[in-house]
Amino acid sequence: MKKTSADVLPAEGGLGDAPLLAVDNLHVEFHTRAGVVRAVNGVSYTVGPGETLAVLGESGSGKSVTAQAIMGILDMPPAVIPQGEIRFKGTDLLKLSEHDRTQVRGQRIAMIFQDALSALNPVFTVGWQISEMFRVHRGMSKSDAMKKAVELMDRVRIPAAKQRVHDYPHQFSGGMRQRIMIAMSIALDPEVLIADEPTTALDVTVQAQIMELLAELQRESQMGLILITHDLGVVADVADKIAVMYGGRIVENAPVYDIYRAPAHPYTKGLLDSIPRVDQKGHELYAIKGLPPNLLDLPTGCAFHPRCPFRQENCVTDAPPLYEISGTRGSACHYWREVLDGERR
Amino acid sequence: MGRYVIRRLIQAIPVLLGATLLIFCIVFALPGDPIASLFGDKRPDPAIAEVLREQYHLNDPLLLQYWYYISGVLFRGDFGVNFADVPVSQIMAGKFQITLNLALTALVMEAVIGVGLGLWAALRRGKATDTVILAATLLLISVPTLVTGFVLQLVLGVKLKQWTGADIFPVAGTFAGWRSYLLPGFVLAGVSIAYLTRLTRTSLAETLRSDYIRTATAKGLSRRRVVGRHALRNALIPLITFLGADLGQLMGGAVITETIFNLQGIGNQLFMSVYLREQPVVVGIITVLVLIYILANLVVDLLYAVLDPRIRYE
Ligand SMILES: Nc1ncnc2c1ncn2[C@@H]1O[C@H](COP(=O)(O)OP(=O)(O)OP(=O)(O)O)[C@@H](O)[C@H]1O
Ligand code: SF4
Ligand SMILES: [Mg+2]
């Protein structure tokens, strides 16, 4: 940890500068009885201070596994990381000792999870759980740490925080629980926050409030935010850039605006076409045909080829690299030009 | 909480009545004449037998007999007398103490050894330690108490004394105080230790897979703290039920162990009384056992609520 904090923070804002967090050609495999599950196959993405990266992709595409690899909370075994780097301010986290890694976890890079009810410990009060960060990592006394917990609960706008610190997770509503989760994650001012589908378990109005809260906290603290989500509506509002995952790979990455205007990968295009749109009310919803790839036995060539409407012969044999479309944009499709030029349905 | 306890005790009354009535009926349905067995091999004088029958209400309808009995227990704490006019409570006293000592020794062993081994196995899942512990529990489960009892008595009791000259584990009776209960306690607990080991192992392993453990790890806590503070308490909750239910099991199931180690406990007495058709004693012992069982369950429920804040006293 001393190593990492000694490193210079990258200059503010600039996308091209040395990134705060860089995942580089990451591979994660699970060695199971059924065989080797290749969950992540060469993922690269970066996030800078104050920047929000949205990670999209259908279930099983490796979004959470990548995030867990960054946090270092994968169970190893069965998980194995045969290749790749995860650089935090230039230091490869994968090369740190377990002790140093523990110093980064929760303090410099924090994470919130989808289902706050199961993600909070049912037998401890929320105050105990939040203040634990201060007691364990900052050596604060119980009462000081508890005061900090109240402050944090105020900050994430939980009403009557002072009384409610002594309540247990099950005594809160879903939205409030997620706020507690958020309070706990930002306790030590992490530089990167990973939110793995933070609003999926909540109802729509609450979803918006939680996203707003996250965006606000991010503005205040300039943390880098990795937002894993299924919700393309949320993405458009809060993300700066998007990484689309398929079969454990990034198939397209681009600034939000570019992707929404014209996707450069058939899978992204399929995702966008499957959003219900008011102006197309009554039309049948588009859905990408076929099933997600079998990670035990990925298709040859382009993993998307069995489902791709743009497929050509060479797609079956040649795996497309992530073609650079512009300085900030890439697509892992041999025919990205055709897709880019194609009409939005 | 006080109100909850009172309500639970009131709820226990029908359970107690039902259980004792059932036992009463079963015991009185047993073949054989208790009055006749009083006279041993001699034939009783029919007139005397008839007087005795009247005196012990044996000619009254069964339900009325039950009423005489249960009203005595409930309102006067009087468990009646046996057919030799010795109060049942006097017969039971002392014997319950011995069995309770035995059962509590077994329970402590269960909690310490079973939970300990289970936690150890869970933390070494898939490794050699885990495999050895699992194999040992399987052995303990599949060998009958009678066998473990005699083998341990021979090896740890008799042979160890011959080799070392010190009487570490007394083989019979209760003359050596608490040490007398070590060997029989272990024998009595044996199967439960094995089950509890497995239950603990599964419980902790399952807890360690839960989301809040992932959260705790993501908070940057040490493995030690994650397991010791965040997992342990959750993993222990389901074990409490097992331990509580087992206390009744241990008290009622001590007959074999008490026989092997010649402990004059309630198991032995129950066996003798059934043999001698001493209905009042049998019913008395079982009434107390049911009471203990009910109380143990109440304690379990209270402990449960202490450990798990999601449970309220309703
Ligand atoms: N411990 C594990 N053992 C074996 N396979 C695993 C393990 N954990 C994850 N996987 C596999 O890795 C793949 C990627 O999972 P991941 O959780 O990253 O998907 P995801 O993109 O987050 O999907 P979702 O949107 O459903 O959360 C899945 O196919 C899953 O089966
Ligand atoms: S490479 Fe071929 S199969 Fe893959 S997405 Fe592009 S067109 Fe489709
Ligand atoms: Mg996921």
PDB file of C-alpha atoms in Angstrom, chain A residues 11-103:
ATOM      1  CA  ALA A  11      -3.559  14.568 -13.834  1.00  0.00           C
ATOM      2  CA  GLU A  12      -7.189  15.528 -13.360  1.00  0.00           C
ATOM      3  CA  GLY A  13      -9.762  14.704 -15.947  1.00  0.00           C
ATOM      4  CA  GLY A  14      -7.869  13.853 -19.095  1.00  0.00           C
ATOM      5  CA  LEU A  15      -8.978  10.563 -20.582  1.00  0.00           C
ATOM      6  CA  GLY A  16      -5.707   9.845 -22.298  1.00  0.00           C
ATOM      7  CA  ASP A  17      -3.581  10.318 -19.173  1.00  0.00           C
ATOM      8  CA  ALA A  18      -2.223   7.506 -17.037  1.00  0.00           C
ATOM      9  CA  PRO A  19      -5.412   5.991 -15.708  1.00  0.00           C
ATOM     10  CA  LEU A  20      -6.341   5.565 -12.062  1.00  0.00           C
ATOM     11  CA  LEU A  21      -7.236   1.952 -12.599  1.00  0.00           C
ATOM     12  CA  ALA A  22      -6.338  -0.094 -15.633  1.00  0.00           C
ATOM     13  CA  VAL A  23      -7.396  -3.646 -16.279  1.00  0.00           C
ATOM     14  CA  ASP A  24      -5.087  -5.016 -18.931  1.00  0.00           C
ATOM     15  CA  ASN A  25      -5.666  -8.221 -20.876  1.00  0.00           C
ATOM     16  CA  LEU A  26      -7.181  -9.924 -17.828  1.00  0.00           C
ATOM     17  CA  HIS A  27      -7.976 -13.620 -17.995  1.00  0.00           C
ATOM     18  CA  VAL A  28      -9.906 -15.487 -15.314  1.00  0.00           C
ATOM     19  CA  GLU A  29     -10.627 -19.190 -15.414  1.00  0.00           C
ATOM     20  CA  PHE A  30     -12.555 -21.403 -13.045  1.00  0.00           C
ATOM     21  CA  HIS A  31     -11.187 -24.892 -12.775  1.00  0.00           C
ATOM     22  CA  THR A  32     -14.277 -26.948 -12.076  1.00  0.00           C
ATOM     23  CA  ARG A  33     -15.074 -30.613 -12.296  1.00  0.00           C
ATOM     24  CA  ALA A  34     -16.901 -30.045 -15.566  1.00  0.00           C
ATOM     25  CA  GLY A  35     -13.806 -28.437 -17.051  1.00  0.00           C
ATOM     26  CA  VAL A  36     -12.215 -25.029 -17.339  1.00  0.00           C
ATOM     27  CA  VAL A  37     -14.777 -22.211 -17.367  1.00  0.00           C
ATOM     28  CA  ARG A  38     -13.184 -19.322 -19.238  1.00  0.00           C
ATOM     29  CA  ALA A  39     -15.152 -16.522 -17.648  1.00  0.00           C
ATOM     30  CA  VAL A  40     -12.877 -13.624 -18.568  1.00  0.00           C
ATOM     31  CA  ASN A  41     -10.771 -13.785 -21.740  1.00  0.00           C
ATOM     32  CA  GLY A  42      -8.579 -10.753 -22.158  1.00  0.00           C
ATOM     33  CA  VAL A  43     -10.562  -7.864 -20.746  1.00  0.00           C
ATOM     34  CA  SER A  44      -9.015  -4.404 -20.772  1.00  0.00           C
ATOM     35  CA  TYR A  45     -10.595  -1.239 -19.491  1.00  0.00           C
ATOM     36  CA  THR A  46      -9.586   1.880 -17.633  1.00  0.00           C
ATOM     37  CA  VAL A  47     -11.224   4.358 -15.354  1.00  0.00           C
ATOM     38  CA  GLY A  48      -9.903   7.730 -14.303  1.00  0.00           C
ATOM     39  CA  PRO A  49     -10.667   9.979 -11.330  1.00  0.00           C
ATOM     40  CA  GLY A  50     -14.182  11.338 -11.459  1.00  0.00           C
ATOM     41  CA  GLU A  51     -14.932   9.155 -14.418  1.00  0.00           C
ATOM     42  CA  THR A  52     -17.790   6.671 -14.731  1.00  0.00           C
ATOM     43  CA  LEU A  53     -17.299   3.562 -16.756  1.00  0.00           C
ATOM     44  CA  ALA A  54     -20.411   1.520 -17.402  1.00  0.00           C
ATOM     45  CA  VAL A  55     -19.912  -2.181 -18.014  1.00  0.00           C
ATOM     46  CA  LEU A  56     -22.727  -3.779 -19.986  1.00  0.00           C
ATOM     47  CA  GLY A  57     -23.430  -7.293 -21.129  1.00  0.00           C
ATOM     48  CA  GLU A  58     -25.831 -10.129 -20.671  1.00  0.00           C
ATOM     49  CA  SER A  59     -25.836 -12.477 -17.732  1.00  0.00           C
ATOM     50  CA  GLY A  60     -22.694 -14.612 -17.559  1.00  0.00           C
ATOM     51  CA  SER A  61     -20.579 -12.333 -19.713  1.00  0.00           C
ATOM     52  CA  GLY A  62     -17.989 -11.946 -16.966  1.00  0.00           C
ATOM     53  CA  LYS A  63     -18.793  -8.485 -15.619  1.00  0.00           C
ATOM     54  CA  SER A  64     -18.876  -9.504 -11.972  1.00  0.00           C
ATOM     55  CA  VAL A  65     -15.921 -11.847 -12.225  1.00  0.00           C
ATOM     56  CA  THR A  66     -13.807  -9.024 -13.638  1.00  0.00           C
ATOM     57  CA  ALA A  67     -14.908  -6.776 -10.783  1.00  0.00           C
ATOM     58  CA  GLN A  68     -14.162  -9.447  -8.203  1.00  0.00           C
ATOM     59  CA  ALA A  69     -10.731  -9.920  -9.725  1.00  0.00           C
ATOM     60  CA  ILE A  70     -10.086  -6.202  -9.271  1.00  0.00           C
ATOM     61  CA  MET A  71     -11.200  -6.415  -5.644  1.00  0.00           C
ATOM     62  CA  GLY A  72      -9.256  -9.602  -5.137  1.00  0.00           C
ATOM     63  CA  ILE A  73     -12.255 -11.390  -3.673  1.00  0.00           C
ATOM     64  CA  LEU A  74     -12.373 -14.319  -6.054  1.00  0.00           C
ATOM     65  CA  ASP A  75     -12.047 -17.702  -4.400  1.00  0.00           C
ATOM     66  CA  MET A  76      -8.752 -19.025  -5.625  1.00  0.00           C
ATOM     67  CA  PRO A  77      -9.082 -21.933  -6.259  1.00  0.00           C
ATOM     68  CA  PRO A  78     -11.314 -22.551  -8.179  1.00  0.00           C
ATOM     69  CA  ALA A  79     -10.484 -19.236  -9.836  1.00  0.00           C
ATOM     70  CA  VAL A  80      -7.140 -18.837 -11.585  1.00  0.00           C
ATOM     71  CA  ILE A  81      -5.747 -15.700 -13.198  1.00  0.00           C
ATOM     72  CA  PRO A  82      -3.369 -17.060 -15.813  1.00  0.00           C
ATOM     73  CA  GLN A  83      -2.661 -13.737 -17.505  1.00  0.00           C
ATOM     74  CA  GLY A  84      -3.204 -10.048 -17.246  1.00  0.00           C
ATOM     75  CA  GLU A  85      -2.570  -7.051 -15.038  1.00  0.00           C
ATOM     76  CA  ILE A  86      -4.739  -4.893 -12.827  1.00  0.00           C
ATOM     77  CA  ARG A  87      -2.855  -1.646 -12.353  1.00  0.00           C
ATOM     78  CA  PHE A  88      -3.933   0.744  -9.648  1.00  0.00           C
ATOM     79  CA  LYS A  89      -1.993   3.975 -10.054  1.00  0.00           C
ATOM     80  CA  GLY A  90       0.615   2.048 -11.936  1.00  0.00           C
ATOM     81  CA  THR A  91       1.057  -0.813  -9.468  1.00  0.00           C
ATOM     82  CA  ASP A  92      -0.013  -4.263 -10.567  1.00  0.00           C
ATOM     83  CA  LEU A  93      -2.344  -5.426  -7.785  1.00  0.00           C
ATOM     84  CA  LEU A  94      -1.944  -9.028  -8.869  1.00  0.00           C
ATOM     85  CA  LYS A  95       1.727  -8.886  -7.905  1.00  0.00           C
ATOM     86  CA  LEU A  96       1.107  -7.533  -4.393  1.00  0.00           C
ATOM     87  CA  SER A  97       1.422  -9.751  -1.355  1.00  0.00           C
ATOM     88  CA  GLU A  98      -1.849 -10.767   0.280  1.00  0.00           C
ATOM     89  CA  HIS A  99      -1.111  -8.337   3.107  1.00  0.00           C
ATOM     90  CA  ASP A 100      -0.610  -5.359   0.807  1.00  0.00           C
ATOM     91  CA  ARG A 101      -3.636  -6.359  -1.198  1.00  0.00           C
ATOM     92  CA  THR A 102      -5.770  -6.282   1.929  1.00  0.00           C
ATOM     93  CA  GLN A 103      -4.663  -2.686   2.467  1.00  0.00           C
TER      94      GLN A 103
END
